[in-house]
PDB file of C-alpha atoms in Angstrom:
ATOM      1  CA  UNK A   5      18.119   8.246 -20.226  1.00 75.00           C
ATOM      2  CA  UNK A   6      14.541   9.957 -20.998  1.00 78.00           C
ATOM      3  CA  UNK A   7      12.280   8.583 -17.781  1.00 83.00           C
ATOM      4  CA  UNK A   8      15.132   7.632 -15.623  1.00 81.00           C
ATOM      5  CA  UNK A   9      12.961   4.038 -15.270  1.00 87.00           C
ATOM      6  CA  UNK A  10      16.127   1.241 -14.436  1.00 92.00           C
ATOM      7  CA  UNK A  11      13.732  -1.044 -15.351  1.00 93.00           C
ATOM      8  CA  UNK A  12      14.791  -0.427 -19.104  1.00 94.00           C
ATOM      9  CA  UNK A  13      18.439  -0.834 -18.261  1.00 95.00           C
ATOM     10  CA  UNK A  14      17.746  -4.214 -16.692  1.00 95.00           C
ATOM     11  CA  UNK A  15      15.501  -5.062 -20.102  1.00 94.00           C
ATOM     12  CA  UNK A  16      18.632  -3.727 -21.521  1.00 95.00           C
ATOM     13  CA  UNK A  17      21.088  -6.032 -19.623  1.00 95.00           C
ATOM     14  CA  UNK A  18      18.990  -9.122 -20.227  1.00 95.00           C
ATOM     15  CA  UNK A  19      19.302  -8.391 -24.435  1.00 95.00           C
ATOM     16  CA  UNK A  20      23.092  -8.132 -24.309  1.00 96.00           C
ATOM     17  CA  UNK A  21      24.104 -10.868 -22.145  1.00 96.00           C
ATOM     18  CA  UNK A  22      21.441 -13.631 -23.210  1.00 95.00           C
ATOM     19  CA  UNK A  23      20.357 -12.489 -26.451  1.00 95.00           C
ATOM     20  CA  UNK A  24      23.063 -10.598 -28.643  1.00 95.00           C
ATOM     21  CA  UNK A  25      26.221 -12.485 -26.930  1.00 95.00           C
ATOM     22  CA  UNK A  26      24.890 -15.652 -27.708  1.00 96.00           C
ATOM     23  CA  UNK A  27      24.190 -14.743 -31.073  1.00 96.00           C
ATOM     24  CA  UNK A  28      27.330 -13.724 -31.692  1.00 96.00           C
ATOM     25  CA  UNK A  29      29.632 -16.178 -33.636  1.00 96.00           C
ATOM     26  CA  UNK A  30      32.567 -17.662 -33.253  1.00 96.00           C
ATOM     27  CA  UNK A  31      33.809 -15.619 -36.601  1.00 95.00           C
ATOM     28  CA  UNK A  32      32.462 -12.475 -34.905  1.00 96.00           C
ATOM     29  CA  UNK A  33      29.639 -12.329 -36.946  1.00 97.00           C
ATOM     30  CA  UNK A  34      25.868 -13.083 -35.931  1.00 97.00           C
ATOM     31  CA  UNK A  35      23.476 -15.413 -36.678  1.00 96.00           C
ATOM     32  CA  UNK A  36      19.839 -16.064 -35.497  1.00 96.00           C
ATOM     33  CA  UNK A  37      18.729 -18.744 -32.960  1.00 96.00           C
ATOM     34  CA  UNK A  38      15.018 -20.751 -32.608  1.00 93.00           C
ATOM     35  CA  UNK A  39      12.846 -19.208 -29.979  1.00 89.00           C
ATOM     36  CA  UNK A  40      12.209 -21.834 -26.858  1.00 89.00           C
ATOM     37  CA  UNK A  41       8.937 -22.348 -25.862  1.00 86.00           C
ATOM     38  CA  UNK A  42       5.570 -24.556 -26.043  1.00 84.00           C
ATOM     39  CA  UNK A  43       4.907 -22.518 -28.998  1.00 82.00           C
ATOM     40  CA  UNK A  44       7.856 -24.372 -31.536  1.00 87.00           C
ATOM     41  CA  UNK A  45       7.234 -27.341 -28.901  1.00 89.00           C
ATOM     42  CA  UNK A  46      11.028 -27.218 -27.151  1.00 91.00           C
ATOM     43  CA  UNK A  47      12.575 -26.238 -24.209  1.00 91.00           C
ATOM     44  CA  UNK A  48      16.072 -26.169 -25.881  1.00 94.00           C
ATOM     45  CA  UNK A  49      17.912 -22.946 -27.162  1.00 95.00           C
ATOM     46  CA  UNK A  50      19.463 -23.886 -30.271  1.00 95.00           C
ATOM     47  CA  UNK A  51      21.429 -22.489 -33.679  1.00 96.00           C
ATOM     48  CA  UNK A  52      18.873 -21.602 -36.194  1.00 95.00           C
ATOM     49  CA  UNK A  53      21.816 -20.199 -38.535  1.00 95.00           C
ATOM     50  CA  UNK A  54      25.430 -19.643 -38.128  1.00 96.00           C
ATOM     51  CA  UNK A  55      25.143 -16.754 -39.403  1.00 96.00           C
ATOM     52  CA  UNK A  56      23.420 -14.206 -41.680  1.00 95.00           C
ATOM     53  CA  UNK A  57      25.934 -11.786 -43.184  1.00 93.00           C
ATOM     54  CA  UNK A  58      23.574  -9.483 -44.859  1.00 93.00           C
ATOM     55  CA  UNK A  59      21.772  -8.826 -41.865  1.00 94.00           C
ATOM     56  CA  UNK A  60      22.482  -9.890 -38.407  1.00 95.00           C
ATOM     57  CA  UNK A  61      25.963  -9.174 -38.607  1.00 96.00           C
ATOM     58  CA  UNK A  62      25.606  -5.633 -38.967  1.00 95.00           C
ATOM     59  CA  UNK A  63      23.060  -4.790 -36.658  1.00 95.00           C
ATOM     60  CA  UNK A  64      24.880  -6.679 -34.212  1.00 95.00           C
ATOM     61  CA  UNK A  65      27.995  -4.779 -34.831  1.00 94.00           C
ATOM     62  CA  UNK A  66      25.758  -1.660 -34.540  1.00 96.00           C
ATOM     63  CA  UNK A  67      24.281  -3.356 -31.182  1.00 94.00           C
ATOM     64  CA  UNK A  68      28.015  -3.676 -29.702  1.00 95.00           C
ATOM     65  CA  UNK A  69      28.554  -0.329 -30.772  1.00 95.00           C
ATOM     66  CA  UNK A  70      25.235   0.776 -29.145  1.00 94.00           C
ATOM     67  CA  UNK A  71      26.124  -0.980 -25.830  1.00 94.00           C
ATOM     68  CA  UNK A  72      29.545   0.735 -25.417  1.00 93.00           C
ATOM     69  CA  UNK A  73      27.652   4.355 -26.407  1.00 93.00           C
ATOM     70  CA  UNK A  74      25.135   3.851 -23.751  1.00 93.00           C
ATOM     71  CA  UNK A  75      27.187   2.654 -20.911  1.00 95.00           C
ATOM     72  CA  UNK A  76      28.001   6.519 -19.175  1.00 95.00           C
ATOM     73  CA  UNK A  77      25.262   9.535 -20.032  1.00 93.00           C
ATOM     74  CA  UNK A  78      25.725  12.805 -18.038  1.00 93.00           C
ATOM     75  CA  UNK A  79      23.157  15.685 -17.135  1.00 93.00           C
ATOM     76  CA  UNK A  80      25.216  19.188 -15.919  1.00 93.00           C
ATOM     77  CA  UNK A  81      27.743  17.800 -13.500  1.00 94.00           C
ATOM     78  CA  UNK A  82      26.071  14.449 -12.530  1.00 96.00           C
ATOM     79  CA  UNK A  83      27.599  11.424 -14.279  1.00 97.00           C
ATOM     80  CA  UNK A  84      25.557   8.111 -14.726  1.00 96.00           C
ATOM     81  CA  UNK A  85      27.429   4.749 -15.302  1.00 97.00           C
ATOM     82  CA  UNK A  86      24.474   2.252 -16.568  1.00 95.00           C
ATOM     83  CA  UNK A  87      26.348  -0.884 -17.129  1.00 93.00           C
ATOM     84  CA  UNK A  88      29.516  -2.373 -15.806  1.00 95.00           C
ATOM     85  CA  UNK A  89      32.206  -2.977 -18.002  1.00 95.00           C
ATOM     86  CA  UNK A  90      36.791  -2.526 -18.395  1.00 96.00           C
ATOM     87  CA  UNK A  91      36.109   0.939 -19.427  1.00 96.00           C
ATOM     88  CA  UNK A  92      37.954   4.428 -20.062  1.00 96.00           C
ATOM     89  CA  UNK A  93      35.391   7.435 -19.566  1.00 96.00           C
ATOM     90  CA  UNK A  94      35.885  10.587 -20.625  1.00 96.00           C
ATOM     91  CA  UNK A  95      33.311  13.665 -20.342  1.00 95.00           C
ATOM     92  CA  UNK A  96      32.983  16.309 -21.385  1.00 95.00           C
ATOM     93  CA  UNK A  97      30.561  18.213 -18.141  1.00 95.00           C
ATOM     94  CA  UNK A  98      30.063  21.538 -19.887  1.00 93.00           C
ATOM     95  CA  UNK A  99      33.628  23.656 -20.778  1.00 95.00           C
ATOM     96  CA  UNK A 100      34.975  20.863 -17.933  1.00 95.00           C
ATOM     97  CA  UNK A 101      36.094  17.710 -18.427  1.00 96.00           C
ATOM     98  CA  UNK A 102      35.901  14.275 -16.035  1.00 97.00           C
ATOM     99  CA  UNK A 103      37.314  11.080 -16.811  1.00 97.00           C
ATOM    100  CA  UNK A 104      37.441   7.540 -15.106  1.00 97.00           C
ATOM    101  CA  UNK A 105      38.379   4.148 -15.800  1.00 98.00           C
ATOM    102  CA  UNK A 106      36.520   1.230 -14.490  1.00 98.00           C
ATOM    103  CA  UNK A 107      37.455  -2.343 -14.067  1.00 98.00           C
ATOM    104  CA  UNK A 108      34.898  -5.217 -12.710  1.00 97.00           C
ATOM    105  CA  UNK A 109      34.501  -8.967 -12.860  1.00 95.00           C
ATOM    106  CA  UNK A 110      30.582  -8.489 -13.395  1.00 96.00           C
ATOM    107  CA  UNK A 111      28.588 -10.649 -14.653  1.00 95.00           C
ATOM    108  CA  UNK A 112      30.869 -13.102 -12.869  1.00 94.00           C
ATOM    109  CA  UNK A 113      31.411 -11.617  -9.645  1.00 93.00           C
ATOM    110  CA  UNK A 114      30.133  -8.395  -7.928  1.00 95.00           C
ATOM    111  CA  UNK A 115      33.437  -6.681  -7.908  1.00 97.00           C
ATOM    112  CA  UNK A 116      33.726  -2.525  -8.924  1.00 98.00           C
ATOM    113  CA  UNK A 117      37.083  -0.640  -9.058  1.00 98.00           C
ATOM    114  CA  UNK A 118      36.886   3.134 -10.531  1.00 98.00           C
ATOM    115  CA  UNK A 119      39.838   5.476 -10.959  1.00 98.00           C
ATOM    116  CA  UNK A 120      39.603   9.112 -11.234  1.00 98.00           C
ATOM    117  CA  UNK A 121      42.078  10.498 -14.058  1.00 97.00           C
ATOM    118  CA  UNK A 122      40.859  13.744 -14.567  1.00 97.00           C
ATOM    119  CA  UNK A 123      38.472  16.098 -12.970  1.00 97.00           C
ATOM    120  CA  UNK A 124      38.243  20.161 -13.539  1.00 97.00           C
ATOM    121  CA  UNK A 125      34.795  20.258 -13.201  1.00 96.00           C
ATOM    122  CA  UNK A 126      34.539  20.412  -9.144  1.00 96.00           C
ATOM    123  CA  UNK A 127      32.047  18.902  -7.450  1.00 97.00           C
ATOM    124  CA  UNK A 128      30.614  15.355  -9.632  1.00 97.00           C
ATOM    125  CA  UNK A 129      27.566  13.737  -8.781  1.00 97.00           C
ATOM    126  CA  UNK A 130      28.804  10.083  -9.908  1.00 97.00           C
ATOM    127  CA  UNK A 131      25.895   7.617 -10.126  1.00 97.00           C
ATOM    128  CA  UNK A 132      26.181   4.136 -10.526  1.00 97.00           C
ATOM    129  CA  UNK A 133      23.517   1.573 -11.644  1.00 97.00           C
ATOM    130  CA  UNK A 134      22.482  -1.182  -8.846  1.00 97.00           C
ATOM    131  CA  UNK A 135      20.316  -3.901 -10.794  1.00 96.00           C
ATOM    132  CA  UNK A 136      17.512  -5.447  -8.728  1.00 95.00           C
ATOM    133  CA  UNK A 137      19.500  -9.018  -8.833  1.00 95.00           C
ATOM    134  CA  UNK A 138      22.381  -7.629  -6.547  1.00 96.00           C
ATOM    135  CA  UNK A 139      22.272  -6.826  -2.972  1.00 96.00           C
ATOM    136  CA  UNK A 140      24.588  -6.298  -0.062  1.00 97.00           C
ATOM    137  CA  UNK A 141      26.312  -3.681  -1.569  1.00 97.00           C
ATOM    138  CA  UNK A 142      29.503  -1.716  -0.114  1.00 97.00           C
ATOM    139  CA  UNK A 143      31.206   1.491  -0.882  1.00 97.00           C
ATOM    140  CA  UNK A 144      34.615   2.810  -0.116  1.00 97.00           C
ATOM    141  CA  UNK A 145      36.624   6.182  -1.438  1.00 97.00           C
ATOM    142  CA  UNK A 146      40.018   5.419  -1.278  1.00 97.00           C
ATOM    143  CA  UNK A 147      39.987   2.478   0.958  1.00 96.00           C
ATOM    144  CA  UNK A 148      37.499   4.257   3.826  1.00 97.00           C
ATOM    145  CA  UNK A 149      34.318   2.982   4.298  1.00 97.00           C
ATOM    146  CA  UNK A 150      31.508   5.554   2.636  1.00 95.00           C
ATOM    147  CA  UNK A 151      27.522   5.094   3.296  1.00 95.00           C
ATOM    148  CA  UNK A 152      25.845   4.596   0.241  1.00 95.00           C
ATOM    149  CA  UNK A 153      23.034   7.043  -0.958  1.00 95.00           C
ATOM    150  CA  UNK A 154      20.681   5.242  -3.248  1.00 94.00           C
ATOM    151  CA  UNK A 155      18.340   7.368  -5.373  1.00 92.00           C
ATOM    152  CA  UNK A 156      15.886   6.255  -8.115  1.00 93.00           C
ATOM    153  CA  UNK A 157      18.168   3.068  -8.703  1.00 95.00           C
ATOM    154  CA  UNK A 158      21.455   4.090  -8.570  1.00 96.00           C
ATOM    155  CA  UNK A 159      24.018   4.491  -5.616  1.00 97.00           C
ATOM    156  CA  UNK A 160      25.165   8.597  -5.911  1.00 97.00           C
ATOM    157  CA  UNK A 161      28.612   9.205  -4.934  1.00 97.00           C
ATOM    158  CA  UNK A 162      29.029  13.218  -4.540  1.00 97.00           C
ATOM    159  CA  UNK A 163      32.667  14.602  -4.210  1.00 96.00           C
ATOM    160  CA  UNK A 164      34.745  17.014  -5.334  1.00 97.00           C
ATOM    161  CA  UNK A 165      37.215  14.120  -6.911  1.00 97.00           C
ATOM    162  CA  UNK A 166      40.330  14.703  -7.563  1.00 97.00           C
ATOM    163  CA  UNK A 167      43.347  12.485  -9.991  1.00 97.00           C
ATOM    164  CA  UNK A 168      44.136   9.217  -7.983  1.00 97.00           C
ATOM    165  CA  UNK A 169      40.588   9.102  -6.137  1.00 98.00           C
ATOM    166  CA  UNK A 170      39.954   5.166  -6.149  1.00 98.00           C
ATOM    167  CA  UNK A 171      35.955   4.160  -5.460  1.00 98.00           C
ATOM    168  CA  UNK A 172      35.337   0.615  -4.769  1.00 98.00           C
ATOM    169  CA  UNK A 173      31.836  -1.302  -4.842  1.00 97.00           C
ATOM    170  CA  UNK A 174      31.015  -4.964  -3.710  1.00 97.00           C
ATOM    171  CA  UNK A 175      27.985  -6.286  -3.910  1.00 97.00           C
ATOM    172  CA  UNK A 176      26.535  -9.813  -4.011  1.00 95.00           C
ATOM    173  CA  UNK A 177      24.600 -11.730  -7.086  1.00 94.00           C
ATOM    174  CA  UNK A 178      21.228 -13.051  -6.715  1.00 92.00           C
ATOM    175  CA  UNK A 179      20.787 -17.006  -7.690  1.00 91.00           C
ATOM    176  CA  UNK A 180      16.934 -17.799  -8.547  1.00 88.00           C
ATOM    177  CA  UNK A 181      14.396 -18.061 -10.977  1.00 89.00           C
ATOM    178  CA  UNK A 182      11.439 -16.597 -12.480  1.00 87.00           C
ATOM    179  CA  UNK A 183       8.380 -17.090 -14.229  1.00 81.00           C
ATOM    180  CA  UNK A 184       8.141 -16.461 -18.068  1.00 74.00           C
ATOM    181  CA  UNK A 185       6.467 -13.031 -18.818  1.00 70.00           C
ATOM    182  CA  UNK A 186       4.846 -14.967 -22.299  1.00 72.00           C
ATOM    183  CA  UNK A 187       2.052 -17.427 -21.612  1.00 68.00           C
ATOM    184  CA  UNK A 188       2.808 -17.693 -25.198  1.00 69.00           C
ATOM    185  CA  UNK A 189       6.116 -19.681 -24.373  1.00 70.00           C
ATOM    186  CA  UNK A 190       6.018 -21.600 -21.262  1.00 73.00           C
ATOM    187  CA  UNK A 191       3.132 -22.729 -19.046  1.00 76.00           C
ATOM    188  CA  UNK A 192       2.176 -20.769 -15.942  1.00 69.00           C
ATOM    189  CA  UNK A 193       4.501 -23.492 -13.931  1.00 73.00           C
ATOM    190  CA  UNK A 194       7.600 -23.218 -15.775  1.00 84.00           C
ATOM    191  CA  UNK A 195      10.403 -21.846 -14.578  1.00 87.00           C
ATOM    192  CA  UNK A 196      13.580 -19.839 -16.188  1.00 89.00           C
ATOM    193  CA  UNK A 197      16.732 -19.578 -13.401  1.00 92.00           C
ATOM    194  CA  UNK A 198      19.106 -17.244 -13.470  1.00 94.00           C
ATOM    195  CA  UNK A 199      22.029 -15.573 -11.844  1.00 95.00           C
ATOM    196  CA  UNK A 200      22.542 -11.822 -11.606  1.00 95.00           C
ATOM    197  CA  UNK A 201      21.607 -10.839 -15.432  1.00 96.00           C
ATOM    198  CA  UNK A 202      22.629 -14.291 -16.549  1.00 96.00           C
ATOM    199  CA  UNK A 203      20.063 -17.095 -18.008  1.00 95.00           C
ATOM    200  CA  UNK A 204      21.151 -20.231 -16.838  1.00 96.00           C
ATOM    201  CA  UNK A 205      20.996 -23.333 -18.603  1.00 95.00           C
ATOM    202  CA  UNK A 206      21.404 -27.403 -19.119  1.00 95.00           C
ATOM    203  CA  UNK A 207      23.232 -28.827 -21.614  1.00 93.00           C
ATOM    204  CA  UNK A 208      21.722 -32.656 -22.522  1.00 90.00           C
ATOM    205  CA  UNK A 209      20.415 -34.348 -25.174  1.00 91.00           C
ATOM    206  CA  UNK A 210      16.934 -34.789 -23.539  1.00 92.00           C
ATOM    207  CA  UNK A 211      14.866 -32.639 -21.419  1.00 92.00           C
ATOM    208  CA  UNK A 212      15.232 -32.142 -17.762  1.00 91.00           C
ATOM    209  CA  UNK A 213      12.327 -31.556 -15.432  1.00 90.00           C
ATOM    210  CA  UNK A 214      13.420 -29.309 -12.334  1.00 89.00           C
ATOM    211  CA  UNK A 215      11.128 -28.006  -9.529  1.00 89.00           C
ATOM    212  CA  UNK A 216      11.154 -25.101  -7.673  1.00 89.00           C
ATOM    213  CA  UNK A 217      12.694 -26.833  -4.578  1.00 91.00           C
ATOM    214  CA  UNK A 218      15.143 -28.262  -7.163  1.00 90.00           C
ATOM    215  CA  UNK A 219      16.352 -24.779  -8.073  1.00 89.00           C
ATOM    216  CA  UNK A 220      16.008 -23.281  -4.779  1.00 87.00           C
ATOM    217  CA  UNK A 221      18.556 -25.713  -3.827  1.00 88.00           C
ATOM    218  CA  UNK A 222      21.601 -24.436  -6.143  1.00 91.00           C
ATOM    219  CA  UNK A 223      25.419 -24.972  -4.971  1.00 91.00           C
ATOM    220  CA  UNK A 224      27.677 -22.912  -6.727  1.00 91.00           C
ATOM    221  CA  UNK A 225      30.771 -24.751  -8.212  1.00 91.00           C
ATOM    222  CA  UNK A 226      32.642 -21.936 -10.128  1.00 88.00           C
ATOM    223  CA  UNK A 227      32.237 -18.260 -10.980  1.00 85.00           C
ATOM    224  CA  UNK A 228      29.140 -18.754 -12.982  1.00 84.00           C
ATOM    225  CA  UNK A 229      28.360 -22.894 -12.913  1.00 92.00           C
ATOM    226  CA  UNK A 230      25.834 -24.111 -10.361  1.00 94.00           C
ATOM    227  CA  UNK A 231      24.349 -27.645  -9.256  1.00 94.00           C
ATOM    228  CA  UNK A 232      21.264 -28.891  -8.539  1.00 92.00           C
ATOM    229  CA  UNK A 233      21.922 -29.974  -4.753  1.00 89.00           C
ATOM    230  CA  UNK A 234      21.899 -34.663  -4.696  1.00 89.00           C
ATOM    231  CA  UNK A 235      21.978 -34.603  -8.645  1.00 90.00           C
ATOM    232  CA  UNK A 236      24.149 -34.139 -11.233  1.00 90.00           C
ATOM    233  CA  UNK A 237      22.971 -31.425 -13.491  1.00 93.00           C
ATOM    234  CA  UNK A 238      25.277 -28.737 -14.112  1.00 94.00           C
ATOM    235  CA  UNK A 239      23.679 -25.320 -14.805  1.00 96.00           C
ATOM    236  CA  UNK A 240      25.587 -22.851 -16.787  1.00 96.00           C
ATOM    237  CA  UNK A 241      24.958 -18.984 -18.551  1.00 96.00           C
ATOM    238  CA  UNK A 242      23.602 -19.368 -21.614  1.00 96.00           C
ATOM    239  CA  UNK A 243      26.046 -16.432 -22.567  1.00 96.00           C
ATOM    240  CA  UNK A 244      29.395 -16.556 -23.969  1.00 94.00           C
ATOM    241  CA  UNK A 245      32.034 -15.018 -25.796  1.00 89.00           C
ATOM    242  CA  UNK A 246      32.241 -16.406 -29.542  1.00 92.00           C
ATOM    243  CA  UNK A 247      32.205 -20.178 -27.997  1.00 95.00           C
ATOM    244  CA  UNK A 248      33.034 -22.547 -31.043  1.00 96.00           C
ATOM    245  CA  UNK A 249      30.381 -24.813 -29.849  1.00 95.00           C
ATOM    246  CA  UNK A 250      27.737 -22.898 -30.631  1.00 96.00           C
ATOM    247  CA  UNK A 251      27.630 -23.665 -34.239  1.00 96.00           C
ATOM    248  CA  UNK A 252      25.383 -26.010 -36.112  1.00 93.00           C
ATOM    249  CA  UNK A 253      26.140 -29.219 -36.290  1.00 93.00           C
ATOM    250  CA  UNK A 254      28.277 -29.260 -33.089  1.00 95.00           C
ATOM    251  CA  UNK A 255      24.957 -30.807 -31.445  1.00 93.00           C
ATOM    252  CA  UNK A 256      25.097 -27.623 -29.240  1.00 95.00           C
ATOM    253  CA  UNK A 257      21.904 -27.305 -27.460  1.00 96.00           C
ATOM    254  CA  UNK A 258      20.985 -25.592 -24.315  1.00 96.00           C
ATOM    255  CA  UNK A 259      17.361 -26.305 -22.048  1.00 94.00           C
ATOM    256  CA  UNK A 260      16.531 -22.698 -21.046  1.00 92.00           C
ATOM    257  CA  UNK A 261      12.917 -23.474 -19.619  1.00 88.00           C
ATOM    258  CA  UNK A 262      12.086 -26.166 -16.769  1.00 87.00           C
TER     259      UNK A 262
END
């Protein structure tokens, strides 16, 4: 919101999904999970603590809150949407008002669908966030076909909307991996796959070693499960929503780093 750098709400992205969802509890609350790496000598993401009342719980109620706060900000009469969520916006754009609901299948699939309730404010410069893991995007305004103007990260839909308007965005997710950005945690050769904002990982009781060509060679199976092509090893998000698994003693345990 300050330097209008994306690359903060894509650091942001990566904390919700793969940091504070998984930490969140199957009770709601949060606990704290072990940091993978060379550096505690495992590849595994696992439960450190169920969950630590006194602490975690709050500021991860205050993180939810946080998320939800920083999802729309507005400058005069231009309207940013940061991160895609079911949603109700409404603005207040001076003495005018705007308001929108929004409805999407992301992180699972690259579907947008946003419906204008309210506008007396004229003319809206409506700007939605496109990560850096999507491409092939597509616009339409009430089922015709619109070009999209990107600037500075987001796509800028300008209009004079009115109650009813309908804007519709489709845009693909990008499957790969990276390398880690700590020497501190993985050797210069390991690798971390992902899809869209999602970490992806294996669930086994013993380490699995895939290459580059082995993760280059993902089949998708299911909204957000993928397969290394001639083996089977499942890849899944290490995300979830309060999954009673991951809990200690379960045996839950997730290999993050290859």
């Amino acid at each position: 919101q300050h330097t209008g750098k994306t690359t903060y709400l894509e650091d942001a992205e990566h904390i919700y999904y793969n940091a504070l969802c998984h930490t969140q509890r199957c009770n709601g609350g949060f606990g704290c999970d072990n940091c993978p790496g060379k550096a505690i000598g495992t590849p595994f993401l696992k439960v450190h603590a169920d969950e630590a009342h006194w602490c975690c719980t709050m500021r991860g109620g205050e993180g939810l809150s946080r998320v939800a706060e920083y999802s729309s900000f507005k400058k005069g009469r231009t309207v940013f949407l940061t991160s895609f969520h079911d949603a109700q916006y409404q603005l207040q754009l001076g003495s005018k008002q705007f308001a929108l609901t929004e409805h999407t299948g992301y992180p699972f699939d690259g579907k947008l669908e946003f419906k204008v309730s309210r506008n007396t404010a004229g003319i809206v410069d409506l700007c939605i966030f496109m990560p850096s893991w999507t491409s092939d995007w597509s616009l339409t305004v009430n089922g015709k076909v619109q070009k999209i103007s990107r600037v500075n990260g987001f796509a800028s839909i300008r209009r004079a909307f009115r109650i009813g308007d309908v804007v519709k965005m489709n845009f693909k997710e990008v499957l790969g991996y990276s390398k880690s950005v700590d020497a501190n945690l993985a050797d210069y050769y390991q690798l971390r796959p992902y899809y869209g904002p999602l970490f992806l990982g294996v669930e086994s009781k013993d380490a699995v070693k895939l290459t580059a060509s082995d993760l280059g060679q993902l089949e998708q199976r299911g909204p957000a499960e993928f397969v290394v092509k001639g083996k089977d090893i499942h890849l899944t998000p290490i995300y979830h929503l309060m999954d009673t698994k991951v809990w200690s003693g379960t045996g839950y345990q997730k290999q993050i780093i290859f």
